[in-house]
Tab-separated table of C-alpha atoms and ligand atoms in Angstrom:
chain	number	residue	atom	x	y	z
A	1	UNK	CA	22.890	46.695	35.297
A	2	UNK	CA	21.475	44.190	32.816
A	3	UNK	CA	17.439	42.724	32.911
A	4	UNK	CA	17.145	39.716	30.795
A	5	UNK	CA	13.136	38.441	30.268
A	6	UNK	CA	12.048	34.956	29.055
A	7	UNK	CA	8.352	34.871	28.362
A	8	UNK	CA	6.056	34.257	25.755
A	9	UNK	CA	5.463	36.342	22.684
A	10	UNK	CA	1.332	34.969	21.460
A	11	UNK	CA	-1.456	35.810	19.519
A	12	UNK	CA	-4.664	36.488	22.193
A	13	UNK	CA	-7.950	36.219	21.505
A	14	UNK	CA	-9.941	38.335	24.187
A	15	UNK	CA	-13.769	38.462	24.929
A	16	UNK	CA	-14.647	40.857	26.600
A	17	UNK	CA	-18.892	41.508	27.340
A	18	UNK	CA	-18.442	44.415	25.057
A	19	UNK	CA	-16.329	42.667	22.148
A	20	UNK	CA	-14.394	40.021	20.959
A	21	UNK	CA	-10.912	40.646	19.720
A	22	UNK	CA	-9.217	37.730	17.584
A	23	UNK	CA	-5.554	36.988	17.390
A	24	UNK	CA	-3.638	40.364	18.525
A	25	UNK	CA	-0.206	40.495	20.034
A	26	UNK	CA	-0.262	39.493	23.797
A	27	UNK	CA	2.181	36.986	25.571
A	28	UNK	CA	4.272	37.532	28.809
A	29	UNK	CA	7.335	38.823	27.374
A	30	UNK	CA	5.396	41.204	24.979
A	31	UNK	CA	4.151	42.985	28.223
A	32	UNK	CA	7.058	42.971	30.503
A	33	UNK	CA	9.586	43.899	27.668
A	34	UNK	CA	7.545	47.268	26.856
A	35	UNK	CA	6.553	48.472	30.164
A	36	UNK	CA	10.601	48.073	30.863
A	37	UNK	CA	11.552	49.415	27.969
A	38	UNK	CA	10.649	52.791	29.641
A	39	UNK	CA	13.135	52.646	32.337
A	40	UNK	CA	16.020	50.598	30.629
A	41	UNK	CA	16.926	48.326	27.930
A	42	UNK	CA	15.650	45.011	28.740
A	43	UNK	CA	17.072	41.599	26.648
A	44	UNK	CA	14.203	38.986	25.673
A	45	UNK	CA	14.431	35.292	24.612
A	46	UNK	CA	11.184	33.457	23.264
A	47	UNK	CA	9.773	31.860	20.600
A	48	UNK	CA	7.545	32.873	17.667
A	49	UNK	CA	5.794	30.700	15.228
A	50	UNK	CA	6.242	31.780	11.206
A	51	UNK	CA	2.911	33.676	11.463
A	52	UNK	CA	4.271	36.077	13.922
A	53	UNK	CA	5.081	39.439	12.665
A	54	UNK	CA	8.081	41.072	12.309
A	55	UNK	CA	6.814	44.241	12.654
A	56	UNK	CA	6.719	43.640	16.035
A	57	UNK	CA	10.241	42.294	16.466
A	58	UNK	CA	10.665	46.088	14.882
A	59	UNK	CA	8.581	48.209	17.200
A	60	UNK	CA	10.500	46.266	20.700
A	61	UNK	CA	13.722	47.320	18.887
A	62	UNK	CA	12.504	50.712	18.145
A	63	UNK	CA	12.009	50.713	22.169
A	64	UNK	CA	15.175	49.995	22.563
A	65	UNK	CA	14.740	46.155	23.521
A	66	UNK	CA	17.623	43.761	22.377
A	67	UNK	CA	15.363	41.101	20.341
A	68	UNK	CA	18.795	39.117	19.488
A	69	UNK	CA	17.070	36.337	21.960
A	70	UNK	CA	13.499	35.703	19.923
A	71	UNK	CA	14.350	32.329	17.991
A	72	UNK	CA	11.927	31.932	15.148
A	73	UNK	CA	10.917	28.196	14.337
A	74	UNK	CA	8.673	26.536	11.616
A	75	UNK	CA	5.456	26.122	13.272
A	76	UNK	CA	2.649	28.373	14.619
A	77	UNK	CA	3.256	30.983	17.553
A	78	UNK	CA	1.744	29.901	21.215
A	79	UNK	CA	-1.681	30.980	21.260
A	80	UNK	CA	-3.858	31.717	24.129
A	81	UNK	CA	-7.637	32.836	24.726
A	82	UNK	CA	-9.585	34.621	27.440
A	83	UNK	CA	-12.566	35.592	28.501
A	84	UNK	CA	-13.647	38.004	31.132
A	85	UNK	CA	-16.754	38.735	32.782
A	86	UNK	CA	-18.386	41.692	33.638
A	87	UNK	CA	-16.343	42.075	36.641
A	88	UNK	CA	-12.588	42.311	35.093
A	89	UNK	CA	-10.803	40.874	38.004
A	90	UNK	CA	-12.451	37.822	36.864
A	91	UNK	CA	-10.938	35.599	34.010
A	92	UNK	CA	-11.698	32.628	32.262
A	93	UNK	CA	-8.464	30.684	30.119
A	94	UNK	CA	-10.610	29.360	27.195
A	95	UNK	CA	-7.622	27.963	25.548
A	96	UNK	CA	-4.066	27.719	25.330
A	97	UNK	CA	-2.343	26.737	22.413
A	98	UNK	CA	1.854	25.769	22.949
A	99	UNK	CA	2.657	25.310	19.422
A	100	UNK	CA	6.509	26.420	19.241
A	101	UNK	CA	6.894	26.423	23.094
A	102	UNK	CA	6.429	22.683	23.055
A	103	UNK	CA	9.855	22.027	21.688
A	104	UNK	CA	11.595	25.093	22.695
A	105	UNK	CA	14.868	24.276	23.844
A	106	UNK	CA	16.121	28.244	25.037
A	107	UNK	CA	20.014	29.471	24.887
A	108	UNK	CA	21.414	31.748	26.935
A	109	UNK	CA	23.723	33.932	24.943
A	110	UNK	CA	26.925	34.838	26.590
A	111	UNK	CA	25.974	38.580	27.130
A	112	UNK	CA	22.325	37.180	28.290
A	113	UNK	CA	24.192	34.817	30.569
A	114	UNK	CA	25.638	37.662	32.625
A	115	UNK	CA	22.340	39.435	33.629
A	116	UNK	CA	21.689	41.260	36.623
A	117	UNK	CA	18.477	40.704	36.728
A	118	UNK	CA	16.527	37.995	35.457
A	119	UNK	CA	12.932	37.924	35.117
A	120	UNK	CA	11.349	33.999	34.248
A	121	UNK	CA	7.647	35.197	32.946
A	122	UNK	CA	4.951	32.862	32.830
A	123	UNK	CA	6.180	29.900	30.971
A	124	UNK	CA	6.770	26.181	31.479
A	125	UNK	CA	7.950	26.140	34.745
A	126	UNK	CA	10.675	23.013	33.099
A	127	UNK	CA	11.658	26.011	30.910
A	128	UNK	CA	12.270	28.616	33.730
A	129	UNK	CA	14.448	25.510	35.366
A	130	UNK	CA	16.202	25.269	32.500
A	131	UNK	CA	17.122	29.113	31.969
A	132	UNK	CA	17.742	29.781	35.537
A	133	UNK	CA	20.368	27.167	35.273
A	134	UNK	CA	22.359	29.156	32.673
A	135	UNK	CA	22.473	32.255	34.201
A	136	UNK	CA	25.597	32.847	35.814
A	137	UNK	CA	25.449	34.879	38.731
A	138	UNK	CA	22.375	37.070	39.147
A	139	UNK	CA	21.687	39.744	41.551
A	140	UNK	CA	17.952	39.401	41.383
A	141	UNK	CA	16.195	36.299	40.185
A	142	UNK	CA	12.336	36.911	39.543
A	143	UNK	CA	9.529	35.143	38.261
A	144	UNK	CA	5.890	34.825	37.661
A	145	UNK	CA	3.177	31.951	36.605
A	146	UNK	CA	-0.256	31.126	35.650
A	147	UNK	CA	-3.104	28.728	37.642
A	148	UNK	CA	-2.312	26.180	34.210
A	149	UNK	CA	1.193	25.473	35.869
A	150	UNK	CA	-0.008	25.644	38.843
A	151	UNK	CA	-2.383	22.553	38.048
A	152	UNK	CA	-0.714	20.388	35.576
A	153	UNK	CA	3.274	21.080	36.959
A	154	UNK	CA	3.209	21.653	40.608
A	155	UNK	CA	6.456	19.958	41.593
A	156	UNK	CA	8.653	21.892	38.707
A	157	UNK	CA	6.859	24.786	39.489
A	158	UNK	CA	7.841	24.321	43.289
A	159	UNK	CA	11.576	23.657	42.224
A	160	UNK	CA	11.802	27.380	40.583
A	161	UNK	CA	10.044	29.076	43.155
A	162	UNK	CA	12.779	27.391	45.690
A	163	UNK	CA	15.332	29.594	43.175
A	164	UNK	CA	14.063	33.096	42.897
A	165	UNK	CA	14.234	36.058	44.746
A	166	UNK	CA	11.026	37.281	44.056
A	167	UNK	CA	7.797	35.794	42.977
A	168	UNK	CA	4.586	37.485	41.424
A	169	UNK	CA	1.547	35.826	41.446
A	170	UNK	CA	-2.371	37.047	41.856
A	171	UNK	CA	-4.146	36.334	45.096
A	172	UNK	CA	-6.098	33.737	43.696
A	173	UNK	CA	-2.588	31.543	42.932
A	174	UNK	CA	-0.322	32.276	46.082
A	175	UNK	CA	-3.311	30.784	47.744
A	176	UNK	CA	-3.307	27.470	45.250
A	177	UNK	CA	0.367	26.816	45.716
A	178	UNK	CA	0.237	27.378	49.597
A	179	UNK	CA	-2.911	25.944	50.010
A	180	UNK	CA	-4.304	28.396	52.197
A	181	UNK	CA	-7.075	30.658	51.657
A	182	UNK	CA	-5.558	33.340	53.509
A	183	UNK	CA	-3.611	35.511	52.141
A	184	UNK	CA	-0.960	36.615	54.501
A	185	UNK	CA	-0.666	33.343	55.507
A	186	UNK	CA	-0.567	31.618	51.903
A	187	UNK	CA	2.167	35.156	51.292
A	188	UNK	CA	4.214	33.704	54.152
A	189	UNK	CA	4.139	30.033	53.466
A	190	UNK	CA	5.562	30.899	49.976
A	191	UNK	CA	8.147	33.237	51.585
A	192	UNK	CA	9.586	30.047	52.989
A	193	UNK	CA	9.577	27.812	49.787
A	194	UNK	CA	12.222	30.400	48.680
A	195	UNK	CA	11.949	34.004	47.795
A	196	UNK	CA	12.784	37.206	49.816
A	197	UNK	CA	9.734	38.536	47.779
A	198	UNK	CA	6.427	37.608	47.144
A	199	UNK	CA	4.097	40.440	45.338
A	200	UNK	CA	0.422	39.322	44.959
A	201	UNK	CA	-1.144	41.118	42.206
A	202	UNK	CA	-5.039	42.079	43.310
A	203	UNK	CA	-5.897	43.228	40.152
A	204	UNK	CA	-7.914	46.195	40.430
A	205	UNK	CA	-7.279	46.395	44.274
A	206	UNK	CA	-3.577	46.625	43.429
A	207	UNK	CA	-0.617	44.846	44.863
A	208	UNK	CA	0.510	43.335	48.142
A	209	UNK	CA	4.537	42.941	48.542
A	210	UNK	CA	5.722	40.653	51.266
A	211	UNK	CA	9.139	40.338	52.751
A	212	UNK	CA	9.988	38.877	55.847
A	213	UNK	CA	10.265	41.835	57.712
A	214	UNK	CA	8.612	43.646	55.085
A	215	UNK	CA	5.246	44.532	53.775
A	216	UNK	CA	3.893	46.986	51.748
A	217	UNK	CA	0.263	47.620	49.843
A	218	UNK	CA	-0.507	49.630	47.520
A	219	UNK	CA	-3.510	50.460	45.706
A	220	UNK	CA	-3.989	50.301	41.469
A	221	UNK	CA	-3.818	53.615	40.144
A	222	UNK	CA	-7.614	54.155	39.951
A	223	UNK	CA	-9.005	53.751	36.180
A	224	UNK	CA	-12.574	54.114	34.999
A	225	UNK	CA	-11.574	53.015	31.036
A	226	UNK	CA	-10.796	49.207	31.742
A	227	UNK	CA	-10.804	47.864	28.249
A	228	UNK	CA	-8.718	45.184	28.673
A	229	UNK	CA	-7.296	43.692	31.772
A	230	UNK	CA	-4.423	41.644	29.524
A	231	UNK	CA	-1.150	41.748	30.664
A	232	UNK	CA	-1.545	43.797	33.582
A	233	UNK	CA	0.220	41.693	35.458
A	234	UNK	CA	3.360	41.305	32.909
A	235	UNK	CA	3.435	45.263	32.675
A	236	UNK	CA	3.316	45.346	36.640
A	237	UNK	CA	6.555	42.791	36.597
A	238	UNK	CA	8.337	44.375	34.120
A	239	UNK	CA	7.710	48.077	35.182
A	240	UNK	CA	9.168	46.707	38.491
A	241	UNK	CA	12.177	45.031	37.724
A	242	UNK	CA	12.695	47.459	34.947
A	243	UNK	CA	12.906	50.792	37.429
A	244	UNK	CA	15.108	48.358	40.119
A	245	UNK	CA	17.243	47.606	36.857
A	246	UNK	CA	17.760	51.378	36.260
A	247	UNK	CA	18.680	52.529	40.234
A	248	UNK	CA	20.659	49.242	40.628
A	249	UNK	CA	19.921	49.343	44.209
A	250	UNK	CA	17.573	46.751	45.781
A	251	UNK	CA	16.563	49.328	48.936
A	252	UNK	CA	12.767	49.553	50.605
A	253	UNK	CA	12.415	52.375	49.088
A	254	UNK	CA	13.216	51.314	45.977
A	255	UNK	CA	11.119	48.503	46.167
A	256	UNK	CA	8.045	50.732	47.296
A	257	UNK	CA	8.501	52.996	44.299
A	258	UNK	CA	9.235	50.116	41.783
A	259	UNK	CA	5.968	48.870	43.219
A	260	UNK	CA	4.255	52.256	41.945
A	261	UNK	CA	5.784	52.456	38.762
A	262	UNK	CA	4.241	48.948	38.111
A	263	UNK	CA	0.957	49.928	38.929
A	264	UNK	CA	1.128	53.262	36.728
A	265	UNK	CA	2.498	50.909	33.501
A	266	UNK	CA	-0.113	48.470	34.165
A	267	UNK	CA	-2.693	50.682	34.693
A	268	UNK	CA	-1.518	52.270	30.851
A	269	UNK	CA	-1.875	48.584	29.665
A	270	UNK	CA	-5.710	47.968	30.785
A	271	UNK	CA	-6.889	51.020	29.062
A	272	UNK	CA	-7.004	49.372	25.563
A	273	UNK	CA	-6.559	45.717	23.787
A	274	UNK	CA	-2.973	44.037	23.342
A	275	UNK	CA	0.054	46.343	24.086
A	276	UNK	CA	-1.969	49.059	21.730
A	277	UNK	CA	-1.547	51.830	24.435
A	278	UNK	CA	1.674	50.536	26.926
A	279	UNK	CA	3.861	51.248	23.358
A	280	UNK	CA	2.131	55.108	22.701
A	281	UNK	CA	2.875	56.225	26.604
A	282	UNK	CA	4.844	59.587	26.943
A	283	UNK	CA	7.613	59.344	29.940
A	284	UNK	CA	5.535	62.238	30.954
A	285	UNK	CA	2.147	60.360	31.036
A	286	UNK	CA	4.479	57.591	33.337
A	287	UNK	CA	5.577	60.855	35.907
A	288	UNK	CA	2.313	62.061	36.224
A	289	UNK	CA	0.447	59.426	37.199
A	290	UNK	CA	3.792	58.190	39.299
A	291	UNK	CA	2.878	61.822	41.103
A	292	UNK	CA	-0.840	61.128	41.085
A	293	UNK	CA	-0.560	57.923	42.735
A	294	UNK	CA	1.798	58.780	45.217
A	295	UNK	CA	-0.609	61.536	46.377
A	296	UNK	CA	-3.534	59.384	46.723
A	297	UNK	CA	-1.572	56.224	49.011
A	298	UNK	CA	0.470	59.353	51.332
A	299	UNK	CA	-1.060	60.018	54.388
B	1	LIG	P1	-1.470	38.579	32.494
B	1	LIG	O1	-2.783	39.202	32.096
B	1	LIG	O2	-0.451	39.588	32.932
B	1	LIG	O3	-1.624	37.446	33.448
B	1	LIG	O4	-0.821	37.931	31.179
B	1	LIG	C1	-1.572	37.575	30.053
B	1	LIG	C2	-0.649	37.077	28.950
B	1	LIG	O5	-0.069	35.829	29.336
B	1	LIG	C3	-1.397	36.840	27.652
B	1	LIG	O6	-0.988	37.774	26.675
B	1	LIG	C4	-1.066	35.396	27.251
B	1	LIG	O7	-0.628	35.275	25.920
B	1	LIG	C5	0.032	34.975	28.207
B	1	LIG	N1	-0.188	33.606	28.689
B	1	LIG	C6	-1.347	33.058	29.126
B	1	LIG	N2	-1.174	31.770	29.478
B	1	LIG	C7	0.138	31.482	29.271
B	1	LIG	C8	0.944	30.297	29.441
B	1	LIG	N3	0.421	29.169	29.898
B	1	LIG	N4	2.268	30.385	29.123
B	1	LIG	C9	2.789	31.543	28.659
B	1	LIG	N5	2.087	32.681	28.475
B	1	LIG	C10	0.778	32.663	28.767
């Protein structure tokens, strides 16, 4: 099997109440490419500015992602910053910068074109359109977003959703889109926009999935060290998609375990700033916590 990501690679700046952190690698793509990158060999395509570095264009390949998809333009790399609150579930987008994403036109490669798996991170939802359109026959189509699409591009964002098989959102934005302010009910409108597959990220309270004849919760895997809730929800996606990339099986029970391993990656993520700890995790670390959590949810 084959997982192709589009997403953004940024510079964040991240306040936390404890510290401030100014222009360190973040972006969509950054996440969901490494936590992957532990189960298979994912292929990326976004944009950096000239200031990015390409040091870190050398670390995904040294984990064994296929960078051949990053397009460097003149120009400044997107830029987005957050702030959270004493309560980490709660986030605050300061600013987003597009910078190169305003123009970017993506290409599908002819090896790209062919995924398996395709995984639309948060981006322009006129630039998921756009790349869903080129791939050629995907077993799995998935994608995730952010409340700024959900407020300034409702009706492309509603297009997209109408062409995956799974969408990942947090709580707070299935209930946006459906307009509904319950959550099952908000999970179920969405699951007839489109997708087979809606997975609400809760943040510390972990993740909802929601078929049509299927549900499934799960809790996070309990941390006390939350430096930096960041990409949490990228890790979660592309631990996910990753592991379902690697059994190339789309079974319950594949589902309820690529479910875990998402929460175990993410939970690596949120333990320190940018992708500082998600790249210096041990496949042992991943197992034992894999273990750990399945312990704590079996009854
Ligand atoms: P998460 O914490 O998983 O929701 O993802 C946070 C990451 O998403 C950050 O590293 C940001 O750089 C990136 N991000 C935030 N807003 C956007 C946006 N509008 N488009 C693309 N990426 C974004």
């Amino acid at each position: 099997m084959s997982l192709v990501i589009v997403g953004s690679l940024a510079f964040d700046t991240i306040e936390t109440p404890q510290v401030r952190k100014e222009r360190i690698i973040g972006g969509s793509c950054a996440f969901s490419a490494l936590a992957a990158s532990y189960f298979t060999s994912p292929r990326i395509v976004a944009v950096v500015g000239e200031d990015f570095p390409p040091e870190f264009i050398d670390l995904l390949n040294r984990r064994g992602v296929d960078t051949r998809g990053v397009i460097r333009e003149a120009g400044k790399t997107f830029y987005w910053e957050g702030r959270y609150g004493e309560d980490p579930n709660q986030r605050s987008t300061v600013r987003t910068e597009l910078n190169v994403f305003q123009d970017f036109q993506p290409r599908l490669g002819r090896d790209y074109a062919e995924a398996d798996i395709l995984f639309l991170g948060n981006i322009d939802p006129d630039l998921q359109e756009d790349i869903r359109s080129q791939a050629r026959n995907p077993q799995l189509v998935a994608m995730d977003t952010i409340n700024l699409w959900i407020n300034t591009k409702p009706e492309p964002l509603k297009r997209v959703i109408r062409q995956v098989d799974v969408f990942f959102a947090n709580d707070e934005e299935v209930k946006m889109i459906a307009a509904h302010h319950n959550l099952i009910t908000a999970g179920r409108r969405l699951l007839e926009m489109g997708p087979s597959l809606v997975i609400v990220k809760k943040g510390e309270h972990g993740a909802l999935l929601l078929g049509r004849e299927f549900i499934f919760g799960l809790m996070a895997y309990p941390c006390e060290a939350v430096v930096d809730p960041t990409g949490a929800g990228d890790s979660f996606a592309g631990a996910f998609l990753g592991f379902l990339d690697k059994v190339g099986t789309f079974h319950p029970e594949d589902i309820r375990k690529a479910a875990a391993y998402g929460s175990v990656m993410a939970s690596f993520t949120i333990e320190d700033f940018s992708v500082d700890r998600l790249v210096a995790v041990s496949s042992a670390e991943i197992e034992e916590r894999f273990e750990a959590l399945r312990k704590l949810v079996a009854f």
